[in-house]
XYZ file of C-alpha atoms in Angstrom:
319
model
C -14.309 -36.416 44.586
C -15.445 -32.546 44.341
C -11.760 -30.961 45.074
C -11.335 -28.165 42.052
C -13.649 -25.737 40.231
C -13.108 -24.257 37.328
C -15.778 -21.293 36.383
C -16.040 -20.073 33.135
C -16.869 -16.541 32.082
C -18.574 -15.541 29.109
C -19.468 -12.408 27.808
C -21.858 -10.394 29.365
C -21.531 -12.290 32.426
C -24.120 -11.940 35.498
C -22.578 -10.913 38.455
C -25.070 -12.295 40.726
C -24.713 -16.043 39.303
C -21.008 -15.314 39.165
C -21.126 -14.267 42.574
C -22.980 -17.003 43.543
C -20.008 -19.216 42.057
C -17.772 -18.031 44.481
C -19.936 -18.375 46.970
C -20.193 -22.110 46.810
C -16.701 -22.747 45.771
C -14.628 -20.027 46.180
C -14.010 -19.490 49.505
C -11.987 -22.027 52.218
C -14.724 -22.999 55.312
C -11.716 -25.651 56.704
C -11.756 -23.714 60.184
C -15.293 -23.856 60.148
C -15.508 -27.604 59.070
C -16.517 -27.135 55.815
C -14.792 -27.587 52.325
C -12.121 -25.835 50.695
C -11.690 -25.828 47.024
C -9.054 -25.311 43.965
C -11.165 -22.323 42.860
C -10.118 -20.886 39.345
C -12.446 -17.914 37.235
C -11.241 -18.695 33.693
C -12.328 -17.205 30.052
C -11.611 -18.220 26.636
C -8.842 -15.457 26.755
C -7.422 -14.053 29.966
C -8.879 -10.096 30.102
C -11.621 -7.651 30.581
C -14.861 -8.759 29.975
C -18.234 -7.101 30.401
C -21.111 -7.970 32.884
C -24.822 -7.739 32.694
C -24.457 -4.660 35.450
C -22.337 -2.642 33.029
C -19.101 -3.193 34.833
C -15.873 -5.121 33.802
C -15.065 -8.332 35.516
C -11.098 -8.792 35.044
C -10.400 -13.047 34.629
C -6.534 -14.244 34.791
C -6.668 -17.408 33.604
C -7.718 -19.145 30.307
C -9.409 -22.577 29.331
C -5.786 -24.208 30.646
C -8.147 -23.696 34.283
C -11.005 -26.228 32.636
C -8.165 -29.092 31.827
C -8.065 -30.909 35.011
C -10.629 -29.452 37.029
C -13.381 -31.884 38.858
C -16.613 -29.531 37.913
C -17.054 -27.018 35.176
C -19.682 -24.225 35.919
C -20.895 -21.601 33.607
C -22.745 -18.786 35.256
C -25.479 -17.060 33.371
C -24.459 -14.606 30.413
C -25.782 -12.934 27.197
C -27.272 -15.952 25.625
C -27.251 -14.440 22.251
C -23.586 -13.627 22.469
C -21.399 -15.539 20.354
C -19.099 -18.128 22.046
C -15.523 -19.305 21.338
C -15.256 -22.638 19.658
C -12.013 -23.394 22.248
C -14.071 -22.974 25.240
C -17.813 -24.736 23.679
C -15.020 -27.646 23.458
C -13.205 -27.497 26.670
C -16.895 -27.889 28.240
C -17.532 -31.003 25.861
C -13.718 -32.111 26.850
C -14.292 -31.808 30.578
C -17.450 -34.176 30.589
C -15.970 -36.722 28.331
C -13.345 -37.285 30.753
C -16.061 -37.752 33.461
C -15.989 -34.458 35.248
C -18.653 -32.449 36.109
C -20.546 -29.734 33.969
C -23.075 -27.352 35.812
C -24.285 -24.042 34.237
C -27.258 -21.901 36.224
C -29.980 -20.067 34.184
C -28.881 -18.654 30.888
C -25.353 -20.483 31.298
C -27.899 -23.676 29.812
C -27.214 -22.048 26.235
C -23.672 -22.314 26.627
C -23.949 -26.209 26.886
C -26.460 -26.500 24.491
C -24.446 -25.348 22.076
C -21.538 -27.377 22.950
C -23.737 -30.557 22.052
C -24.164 -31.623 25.817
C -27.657 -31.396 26.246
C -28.658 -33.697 23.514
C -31.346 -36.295 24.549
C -30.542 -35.251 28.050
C -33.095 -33.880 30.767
C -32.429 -30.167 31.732
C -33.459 -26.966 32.852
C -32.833 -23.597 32.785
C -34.767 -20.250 33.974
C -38.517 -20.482 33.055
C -38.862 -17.357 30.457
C -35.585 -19.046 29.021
C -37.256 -22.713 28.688
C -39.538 -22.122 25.385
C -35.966 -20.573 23.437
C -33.411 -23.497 25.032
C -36.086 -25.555 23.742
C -36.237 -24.432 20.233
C -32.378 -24.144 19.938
C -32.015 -27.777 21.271
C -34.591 -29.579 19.945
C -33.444 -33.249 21.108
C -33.258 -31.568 25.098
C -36.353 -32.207 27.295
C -36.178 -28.871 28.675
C -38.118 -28.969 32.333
C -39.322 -25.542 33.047
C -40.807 -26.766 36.365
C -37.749 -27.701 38.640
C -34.956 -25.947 40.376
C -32.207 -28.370 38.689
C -31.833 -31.317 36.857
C -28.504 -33.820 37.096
C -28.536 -36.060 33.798
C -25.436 -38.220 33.932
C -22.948 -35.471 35.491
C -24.785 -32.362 33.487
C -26.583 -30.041 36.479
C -28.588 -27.785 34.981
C -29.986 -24.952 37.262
C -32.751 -22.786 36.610
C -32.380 -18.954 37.420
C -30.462 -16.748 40.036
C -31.012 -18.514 43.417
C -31.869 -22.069 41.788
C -27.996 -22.021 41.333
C -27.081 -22.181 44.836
C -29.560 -25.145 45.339
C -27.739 -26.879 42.238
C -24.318 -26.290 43.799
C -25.266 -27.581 47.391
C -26.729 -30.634 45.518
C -23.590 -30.936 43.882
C -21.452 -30.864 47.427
C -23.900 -32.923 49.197
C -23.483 -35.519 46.311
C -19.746 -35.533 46.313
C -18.799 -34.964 49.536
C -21.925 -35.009 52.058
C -24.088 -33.627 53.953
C -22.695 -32.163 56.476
C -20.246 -30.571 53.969
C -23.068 -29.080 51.999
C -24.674 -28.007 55.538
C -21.460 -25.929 56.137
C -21.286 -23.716 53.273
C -25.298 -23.322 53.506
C -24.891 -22.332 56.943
C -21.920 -19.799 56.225
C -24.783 -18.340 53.358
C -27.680 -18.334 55.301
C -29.483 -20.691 52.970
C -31.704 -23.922 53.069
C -28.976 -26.818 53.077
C -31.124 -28.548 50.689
C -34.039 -27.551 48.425
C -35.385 -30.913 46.256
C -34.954 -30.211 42.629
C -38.142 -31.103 41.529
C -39.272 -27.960 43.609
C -41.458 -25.731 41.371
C -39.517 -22.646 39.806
C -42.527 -20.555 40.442
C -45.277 -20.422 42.692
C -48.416 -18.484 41.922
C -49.406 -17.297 45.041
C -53.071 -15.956 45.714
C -52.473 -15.122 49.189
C -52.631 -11.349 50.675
C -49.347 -10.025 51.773
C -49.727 -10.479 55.112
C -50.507 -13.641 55.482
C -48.693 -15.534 58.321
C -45.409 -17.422 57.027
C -45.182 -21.288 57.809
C -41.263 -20.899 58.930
C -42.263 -21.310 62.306
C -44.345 -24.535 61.663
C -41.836 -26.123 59.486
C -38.938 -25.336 61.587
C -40.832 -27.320 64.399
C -41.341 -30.010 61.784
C -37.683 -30.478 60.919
C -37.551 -30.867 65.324
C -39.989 -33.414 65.458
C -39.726 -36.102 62.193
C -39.793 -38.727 64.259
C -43.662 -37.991 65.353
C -46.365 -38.648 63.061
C -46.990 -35.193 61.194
C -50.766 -35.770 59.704
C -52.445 -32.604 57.859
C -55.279 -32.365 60.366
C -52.470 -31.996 63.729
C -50.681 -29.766 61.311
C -53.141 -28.026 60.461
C -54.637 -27.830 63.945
C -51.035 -26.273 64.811
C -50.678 -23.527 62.457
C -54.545 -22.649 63.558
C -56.096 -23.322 60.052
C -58.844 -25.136 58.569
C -57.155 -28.577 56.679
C -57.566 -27.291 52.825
C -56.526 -23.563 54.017
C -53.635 -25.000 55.740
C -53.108 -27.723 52.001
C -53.396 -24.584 49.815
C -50.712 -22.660 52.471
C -48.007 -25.135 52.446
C -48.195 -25.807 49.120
C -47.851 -21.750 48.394
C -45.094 -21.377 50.582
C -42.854 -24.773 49.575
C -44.016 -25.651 46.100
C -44.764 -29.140 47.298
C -47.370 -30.944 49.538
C -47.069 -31.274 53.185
C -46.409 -35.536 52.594
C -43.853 -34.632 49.960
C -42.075 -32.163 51.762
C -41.500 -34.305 55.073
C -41.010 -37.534 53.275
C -37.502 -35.314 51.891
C -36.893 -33.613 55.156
C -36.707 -37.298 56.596
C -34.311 -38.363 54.221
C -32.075 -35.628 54.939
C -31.880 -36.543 58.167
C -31.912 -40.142 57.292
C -28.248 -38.759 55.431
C -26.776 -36.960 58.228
C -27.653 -39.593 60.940
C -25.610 -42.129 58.209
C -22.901 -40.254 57.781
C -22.429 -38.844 61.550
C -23.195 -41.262 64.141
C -23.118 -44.954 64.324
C -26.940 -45.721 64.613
C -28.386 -48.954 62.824
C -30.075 -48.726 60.378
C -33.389 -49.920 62.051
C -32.870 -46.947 64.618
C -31.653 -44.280 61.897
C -35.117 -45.550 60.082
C -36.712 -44.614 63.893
C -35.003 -41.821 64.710
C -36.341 -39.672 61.181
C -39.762 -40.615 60.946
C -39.948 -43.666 58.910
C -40.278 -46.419 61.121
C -38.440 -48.976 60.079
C -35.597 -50.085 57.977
C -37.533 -51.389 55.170
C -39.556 -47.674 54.772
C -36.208 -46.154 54.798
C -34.806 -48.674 52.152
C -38.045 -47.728 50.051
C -37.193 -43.877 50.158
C -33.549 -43.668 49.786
C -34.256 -46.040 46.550
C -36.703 -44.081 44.976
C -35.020 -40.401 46.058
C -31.269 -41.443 45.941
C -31.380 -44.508 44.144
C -29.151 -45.893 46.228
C -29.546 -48.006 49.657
C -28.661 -46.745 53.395
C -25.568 -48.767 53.876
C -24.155 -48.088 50.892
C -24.459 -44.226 51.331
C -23.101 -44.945 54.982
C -20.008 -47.002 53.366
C -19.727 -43.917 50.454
C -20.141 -41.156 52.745
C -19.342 -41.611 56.222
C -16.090 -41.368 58.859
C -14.558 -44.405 59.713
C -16.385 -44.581 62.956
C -19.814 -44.271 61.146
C -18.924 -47.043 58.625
C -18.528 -49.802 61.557
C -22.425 -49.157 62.929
């Protein structure tokens, strides 16, 4: 269970992935229904150190803060700056006793050099991929996704990748609706897929139309059947204007992206009310039980009533 964080500054930390930290973790949402967190900033040495803006970020408390702690983040810093032995090993200690590691963009170098990224899967920000690469040479480095987890390790690609890595984290250890919460407070999707592209080469003119609208009806309706040609027909587009759109806009294809969104809801329908499965399978999109079986295998790799029995209130669990 997700119940203390430990963040760990290096030097020439960036404030925005530090901030970002605090964000997820750092702040108590209990009278808003959310989570509240042992939240600790810790260094290899309690003092001053510098940030990538050029002013000092004063930390309290030293690697003691990593000992116990259920996740271990490392926000992005000066990859090329040297870092202590003591805290390369508390980061190696803390996943050998089964806690969780997470860095976000540049922070990727930290655990590569603490051995932890051997042979595993990983990502980090895509102008950093090529040099993670070269320095760990057993790592298969994804520059194409917003975060990888490999056996407790999140890696998160750059700046705003790291708040989709840390409400993947939350939703995994403590829910959806928990990860819903603090993405509410932030004004933030609750849940971007990880195998979202980093970077989207857009060839559309400025002002073309966004899809919000479109897709926020979508989310509203998952229990119709959303086909390209009545989507398309919707947003007032030809079908492969509409395909090349969506794709510009979400990284993903219109299937793809629904086939997730249903899932999702799939989650929160387990965890919150005490549906059957057959009408949870009915009530986001996929029809029936064995569909919904098929998805939360392949995307979750794990089946609907065990998330319900992992995941859900007591009164949930009996449905």
């Amino acid at each position: 269970m997700l119940r203390s964080v430990a963040v760990l500054v290096l030097p020439n930390v960036a404030p925005f992935e530090l901030g970002t930290m605090y964000e997820l973790f750092g702040i108590d949402r209990s009278e808003t229904g959310g989570p509240r967190f042992d939240y600790t900033v810790c260094a290899p040495a309690p003092g001053t150190y510098r940030s990538k803006g050029g002013f000092s970020v004063l930390v309290e408390h030293g690697l003691e803060a990593t000992r116990d702690a259920d996740l271990v983040a490392v926000p992005a810093y000066g990859e090329g700056e040297p870092i202590d032995e003591t805290a390369l090993q508390a980061l190696r200690d803390a996943h050998a006793r089964g806690a969780w590691v997470m860095s976000v963009c540049s922070g990727a170098f930290a655990l590569g050099q603490a051995g932890l990224l051997d042979g595993r899967r990983c990502t980090t920000h895509w102008m950093h991929a090529a040099r993670l690469q070269e320095q760990v040479p057993t790592a298969r480095v994804d520059p194409d996704v917003l975060y990888v987890d490999d056996d407790r390790i999140v890696t998160g690609a750059g700046t705003a990748a790291g708040i989709d890595a840390g409400l993947y984290l939350v939703r995994r250890e403590l829910g959806a609706a928990a990860a819903a919460s603090i993405a509410r407070r932030m004004v933030v999707p609750p849940h971007r897929d990880g195998g979202q592209a980093q970077y989207v080469d857009t060839p559309l003119p400025c002002e073309a139309d966004t899809l919000a609208p479109l897709l926020a009806w979508m989310v509203e309706h998952l229990d119709a059947e959303l086909t390209v040609p009545d989507l398309a027909a919707r947003a007032l587009m030809s079908e492969r204007t509409f395909a090349r759109r969506f794709r510009a806009e979400t990284g993903t294809t219109p299937a793809a992206w629904v086939t997730r969104q249903r899932v999702v809801r799939a989650q929160e329908l387990l965890e919150r009310s005490e549906a059957p499965v057959d009408e949870v399978a009915r009530l986001c999109g996929f029809g029936t039980a064995a569909v919904l079986r098929h998805h939360f295998a392949r995307t979750l790799g794990t089946s609907p009533l065990t998330y319900r029995r992992t995941f859900a209130g007591p009164t949930a669990r009996m449905g």
